[in-house]
């Protein structure tokens, strides 16, 4: 148990204020599945309101200037059509209501690997919680730092963001979210702070992308520049965004009523051998996960099996009975079950727009924002186009494959260098991923932390606006200096 060395009324009042804050009003939360369901039906309407068209493709990359409009019967009678679609047809048709509903289970099926990985991570932490490893480890960590968030938060965010900006880590941090949530809970802070420590760090890493292979390996070659070149602006962006991100989290902690003058006395007793061994296994396991993901390019099946194997190892070391371990694993899965539904709904949006063949039309329309309006306006157009596209193409590499072959030549005609085109892509894609409800990566983090999208959107919106202003300033400097 945590003891308070100063009058208990101080922490009690702090916790009371936390409970009164907007982040603790579950009665007013809109179920995130309803938000995504609304976007699904909005995508359905777009297949009627927007022309269907397509680019020719060379592999995954589009061929610039190859866009053409397809013939389409967009009568509203198509809304109830159940006729099968012809493959390789030069004509198009909007998505029917039955097809929209079918897109949801199709989305779950398409992302089954990701969904099972998330469920297995939840199960693994269910086993660790049952064994008491997380509570004991956090007690020791907080005891060493005396619960000083002004030490913990900057150090943790620096470590997490470094993994993202140098190695492109993102999904690897899913298993860290429950640890951060548990840590902030022990300090009397809400789940959303633990989530913010991880989520903001990951997105800051992608905004800077110093050597992030996930973003740069696709974007820079397609834009006609050498991979990992143009380091200076990305380093500057990473440092600036990280400082602002850390300040935002610390200010949020203070705004929520956390009193740093309240001293906590945590247990400093030696951890049991079983707990020490499990914590060592967890540390080594995370390190090996990072190595394996980069060395052997592990996908979701490999990752899921890895988490399952770790769960069994944790249970064995903790001395849990097989039945107790299995029950704990299933209970942990239940806590993140909503993530599967959310991922399916988010993927359904992409499926509907692809089926109605309007994705390429949206890209073509946004490319007109760039046009021939001078380098600064064109660069801003790229930035806002990437912001918009991230809602329908939340994949970083997928968005790069679609936009770079188009925006690269357009940027050159407007006096925007290839490096600045890539920089605009990184800023736009990374910024929207902080808040877009169709991002499976963000939805997984939210589900793991048990934080609703609406709750997160209200919390993170001020930071998104600040980041947007910084991004435009950095982009202006890049254009004016010929970066």
Short mmCIF file of C-alpha atoms in Angstrom, two decimals, residues 173-423:
data_model
loop_
_atom_site.label_atom_id
_atom_site.label_comp_id
_atom_site.label_asym_id
_atom_site.label_seq_id
_atom_site.Cartn_x
_atom_site.Cartn_y
_atom_site.Cartn_z
CA UNK A 173 4.85 -0.19 -27.48
CA UNK A 174 1.37 -1.64 -27.10
CA UNK A 175 2.64 -3.86 -24.31
CA UNK A 176 4.10 -0.82 -22.53
CA UNK A 177 0.78 1.06 -22.31
CA UNK A 178 -0.64 -1.03 -19.43
CA UNK A 179 2.57 -0.44 -17.48
CA UNK A 180 2.29 3.33 -17.90
CA UNK A 181 -1.41 3.28 -17.01
CA UNK A 182 -0.65 1.27 -13.89
CA UNK A 183 2.13 3.69 -12.96
CA UNK A 184 -0.02 6.79 -13.28
CA UNK A 185 -2.86 5.07 -11.42
CA UNK A 186 -0.48 4.44 -8.51
CA UNK A 187 0.18 8.18 -8.47
CA UNK A 188 -3.53 9.04 -8.38
CA UNK A 189 -3.62 10.16 -12.01
CA UNK A 190 -6.14 9.04 -14.67
CA UNK A 191 -5.47 6.43 -17.36
CA UNK A 192 -5.24 9.09 -20.05
CA UNK A 193 -1.94 10.39 -18.65
CA UNK A 194 -0.35 6.95 -18.88
CA UNK A 195 -1.65 6.68 -22.44
CA UNK A 196 -0.34 10.16 -23.32
CA UNK A 197 3.18 9.30 -22.17
CA UNK A 198 3.32 6.53 -24.78
CA UNK A 199 1.06 7.85 -27.57
CA UNK A 200 2.56 11.35 -27.75
CA UNK A 201 6.08 9.91 -27.66
CA UNK A 202 5.36 7.55 -30.57
CA UNK A 203 3.77 10.29 -32.67
CA UNK A 204 6.60 12.73 -31.92
CA UNK A 205 9.01 10.07 -33.13
CA UNK A 206 7.10 9.75 -36.40
CA UNK A 207 6.83 13.53 -36.81
CA UNK A 208 10.62 13.78 -36.68
CA UNK A 209 11.44 10.40 -38.28
CA UNK A 210 15.19 10.92 -38.01
CA UNK A 211 15.89 7.47 -39.43
CA UNK A 212 12.44 5.88 -39.25
CA UNK A 213 12.53 3.18 -41.95
CA UNK A 214 8.74 2.74 -41.93
CA UNK A 215 8.26 6.26 -43.32
CA UNK A 216 11.52 7.06 -45.09
CA UNK A 217 12.09 3.78 -46.94
CA UNK A 218 8.99 4.44 -49.05
CA UNK A 219 8.66 8.24 -49.08
CA UNK A 220 12.19 9.38 -49.95
CA UNK A 221 12.90 7.05 -52.92
CA UNK A 222 9.48 7.86 -54.42
CA UNK A 223 10.20 11.57 -54.04
CA UNK A 224 13.53 11.14 -55.81
CA UNK A 225 15.88 11.77 -52.87
CA UNK A 226 18.40 9.48 -51.17
CA UNK A 227 17.08 7.45 -48.26
CA UNK A 228 17.85 8.95 -44.82
CA UNK A 229 19.21 12.15 -46.40
CA UNK A 230 18.15 15.61 -45.19
CA UNK A 231 18.79 14.81 -41.54
CA UNK A 232 19.10 18.35 -40.15
CA UNK A 233 15.44 19.45 -40.41
CA UNK A 234 14.15 16.14 -39.07
CA UNK A 235 16.46 16.31 -36.04
CA UNK A 236 15.31 19.87 -35.33
CA UNK A 237 11.66 18.86 -35.69
CA UNK A 238 12.11 15.88 -33.37
CA UNK A 239 13.74 17.97 -30.63
CA UNK A 240 11.14 20.75 -30.82
CA UNK A 241 8.13 18.42 -30.87
CA UNK A 242 9.55 16.31 -28.03
CA UNK A 243 10.11 19.33 -25.77
CA UNK A 244 6.60 20.61 -26.45
CA UNK A 245 5.10 17.14 -25.97
CA UNK A 246 6.80 16.65 -22.61
CA UNK A 247 5.71 20.12 -21.49
CA UNK A 248 2.12 19.35 -22.52
CA UNK A 249 2.03 16.13 -20.47
CA UNK A 250 3.55 17.81 -17.40
CA UNK A 251 1.17 20.76 -17.67
CA UNK A 252 -1.76 18.35 -18.02
CA UNK A 253 -0.66 16.54 -14.88
CA UNK A 254 -0.50 19.83 -13.03
CA UNK A 255 -3.86 20.97 -14.45
CA UNK A 256 -5.46 17.75 -13.26
CA UNK A 257 -4.60 18.71 -9.70
CA UNK A 258 -1.49 16.64 -9.05
CA UNK A 259 0.44 18.14 -6.13
CA UNK A 260 4.14 17.42 -6.43
CA UNK A 261 4.67 18.56 -2.84
CA UNK A 262 2.75 15.55 -1.56
CA UNK A 263 5.34 12.94 -0.65
CA UNK A 264 4.72 9.25 -1.18
CA UNK A 265 6.40 6.48 0.77
CA UNK A 266 6.63 3.38 -1.42
CA UNK A 267 7.81 0.00 -0.29
CA UNK A 268 11.50 -0.51 -0.86
CA UNK A 269 11.66 -4.08 0.32
CA UNK A 270 13.60 -6.52 -1.80
CA UNK A 271 11.44 -8.03 -4.53
CA UNK A 272 10.72 -11.76 -4.39
CA UNK A 273 12.92 -13.84 -6.66
CA UNK A 274 9.96 -14.83 -8.86
CA UNK A 275 9.08 -11.18 -9.46
CA UNK A 276 12.69 -10.25 -10.23
CA UNK A 277 12.99 -13.11 -12.72
CA UNK A 278 9.73 -12.19 -14.45
CA UNK A 279 10.77 -8.54 -14.69
CA UNK A 280 14.08 -9.61 -16.22
CA UNK A 281 12.22 -11.81 -18.69
CA UNK A 282 9.99 -8.87 -19.60
CA UNK A 283 12.96 -6.56 -20.18
CA UNK A 284 14.83 -9.12 -22.27
CA UNK A 285 11.58 -9.99 -24.04
CA UNK A 286 10.99 -6.39 -25.12
CA UNK A 287 14.57 -6.06 -26.30
CA UNK A 288 14.38 -9.28 -28.31
CA UNK A 289 11.04 -8.19 -29.74
CA UNK A 290 12.60 -5.00 -31.11
CA UNK A 291 15.53 -6.97 -32.55
CA UNK A 292 13.36 -9.67 -34.13
CA UNK A 293 10.89 -7.19 -35.60
CA UNK A 294 13.69 -5.35 -37.37
CA UNK A 295 15.94 -8.32 -38.15
CA UNK A 296 13.34 -10.82 -39.35
CA UNK A 297 10.45 -8.43 -40.09
CA UNK A 298 8.01 -10.20 -37.82
CA UNK A 299 4.37 -9.76 -38.74
CA UNK A 300 1.26 -10.18 -36.61
CA UNK A 301 1.23 -14.03 -36.48
CA UNK A 302 4.81 -14.14 -35.22
CA UNK A 303 4.16 -11.37 -32.72
CA UNK A 304 0.98 -13.04 -31.43
CA UNK A 305 2.72 -16.36 -30.91
CA UNK A 306 5.58 -14.56 -29.17
CA UNK A 307 3.20 -12.90 -26.70
CA UNK A 308 1.48 -16.23 -26.07
CA UNK A 309 4.81 -17.92 -25.38
CA UNK A 310 5.82 -15.09 -23.01
CA UNK A 311 2.49 -15.46 -21.18
CA UNK A 312 3.15 -19.15 -20.56
CA UNK A 313 6.68 -18.39 -19.40
CA UNK A 314 5.48 -15.66 -17.02
CA UNK A 315 2.86 -18.00 -15.56
CA UNK A 316 5.40 -20.81 -15.05
CA UNK A 317 7.94 -18.54 -13.33
CA UNK A 318 5.22 -17.02 -11.13
CA UNK A 319 4.11 -20.50 -10.07
CA UNK A 320 0.51 -19.99 -11.21
CA UNK A 321 -1.69 -23.04 -11.58
CA UNK A 322 -2.58 -23.79 -15.19
CA UNK A 323 -6.28 -23.09 -14.62
CA UNK A 324 -5.57 -19.78 -12.85
CA UNK A 325 -3.19 -18.69 -15.60
CA UNK A 326 -5.71 -19.52 -18.33
CA UNK A 327 -8.46 -17.61 -16.51
CA UNK A 328 -6.18 -14.59 -16.06
CA UNK A 329 -5.24 -14.72 -19.74
CA UNK A 330 -8.89 -14.74 -20.85
CA UNK A 331 -9.78 -11.94 -18.40
CA UNK A 332 -6.97 -9.85 -19.85
CA UNK A 333 -8.26 -10.46 -23.38
CA UNK A 334 -11.73 -9.28 -22.38
CA UNK A 335 -10.39 -5.86 -21.40
CA UNK A 336 -9.19 -5.15 -24.95
CA UNK A 337 -11.97 -6.93 -26.83
CA UNK A 338 -13.48 -3.61 -27.95
CA UNK A 339 -10.29 -2.96 -29.90
CA UNK A 340 -11.22 -5.69 -32.38
CA UNK A 341 -14.54 -4.04 -33.18
CA UNK A 342 -12.92 -0.62 -33.55
CA UNK A 343 -10.20 -1.92 -35.85
CA UNK A 344 -12.82 -3.68 -37.99
CA UNK A 345 -14.89 -0.51 -38.29
CA UNK A 346 -11.85 1.62 -39.16
CA UNK A 347 -10.82 -0.86 -41.86
CA UNK A 348 -14.39 -0.91 -43.20
CA UNK A 349 -14.02 2.77 -44.14
CA UNK A 350 -11.01 1.93 -46.31
CA UNK A 351 -12.81 -1.05 -47.86
CA UNK A 352 -15.91 1.01 -48.75
CA UNK A 353 -13.89 3.80 -50.38
CA UNK A 354 -11.79 1.27 -52.30
CA UNK A 355 -14.84 -0.70 -53.41
CA UNK A 356 -16.53 2.48 -54.63
CA UNK A 357 -13.23 3.44 -56.34
CA UNK A 358 -13.19 6.97 -54.93
CA UNK A 359 -9.87 6.86 -53.04
CA UNK A 360 -7.85 7.82 -56.11
CA UNK A 361 -10.36 10.57 -56.88
CA UNK A 362 -9.84 12.02 -53.41
CA UNK A 363 -6.06 11.95 -53.92
CA UNK A 364 -6.38 13.61 -57.33
CA UNK A 365 -8.66 16.31 -55.93
CA UNK A 366 -6.31 17.07 -53.05
CA UNK A 367 -3.35 17.29 -55.45
CA UNK A 368 -5.06 20.32 -57.01
CA UNK A 369 -4.42 22.14 -53.70
CA UNK A 370 -0.73 22.07 -54.60
CA UNK A 371 -1.04 23.34 -58.17
CA UNK A 372 1.27 26.15 -59.33
CA UNK A 373 0.85 28.72 -56.57
CA UNK A 374 4.46 29.19 -55.58
CA UNK A 375 6.62 27.02 -53.29
CA UNK A 376 5.26 28.15 -49.91
CA UNK A 377 1.58 27.77 -50.79
CA UNK A 378 2.30 24.47 -52.53
CA UNK A 379 4.15 23.13 -49.49
CA UNK A 380 1.26 24.14 -47.25
CA UNK A 381 -1.09 22.45 -49.72
CA UNK A 382 0.90 19.21 -49.40
CA UNK A 383 0.75 19.44 -45.61
CA UNK A 384 -3.02 19.92 -45.47
CA UNK A 385 -3.56 17.29 -48.17
CA UNK A 386 -1.64 14.77 -46.09
CA UNK A 387 -3.70 15.75 -43.04
CA UNK A 388 -6.90 15.02 -44.95
CA UNK A 389 -5.69 11.80 -46.57
CA UNK A 390 -4.63 10.33 -43.25
CA UNK A 391 -8.29 9.84 -42.34
CA UNK A 392 -8.89 7.52 -45.31
CA UNK A 393 -5.33 6.13 -45.64
CA UNK A 394 -4.03 5.91 -42.05
CA UNK A 395 -1.10 3.67 -43.01
CA UNK A 396 2.16 5.65 -43.11
CA UNK A 397 3.80 3.58 -45.83
CA UNK A 398 0.52 3.25 -47.75
CA UNK A 399 -0.02 7.01 -47.76
CA UNK A 400 3.55 7.57 -48.94
CA UNK A 401 3.10 5.08 -51.79
CA UNK A 402 -0.04 6.87 -52.99
CA UNK A 403 1.00 10.51 -52.59
CA UNK A 404 4.75 10.76 -53.17
CA UNK A 405 4.69 9.89 -56.90
CA UNK A 406 2.05 12.61 -57.40
CA UNK A 407 3.18 15.29 -54.98
CA UNK A 408 6.88 14.93 -55.87
CA UNK A 409 6.58 16.13 -59.50
CA UNK A 410 3.94 18.72 -58.59
CA UNK A 411 6.22 20.10 -55.90
CA UNK A 412 9.14 20.38 -58.29
CA UNK A 413 7.01 22.35 -60.76
CA UNK A 414 6.11 24.72 -57.92
CA UNK A 415 9.69 25.09 -56.67
CA UNK A 416 9.37 22.71 -53.71
CA UNK A 417 12.35 20.38 -53.28
CA UNK A 418 11.99 16.63 -52.87
CA UNK A 419 13.21 16.83 -49.26
CA UNK A 420 10.57 19.42 -48.40
CA UNK A 421 7.90 17.27 -50.05
CA UNK A 422 8.89 14.35 -47.82
CA UNK A 423 9.04 16.68 -44.80
#
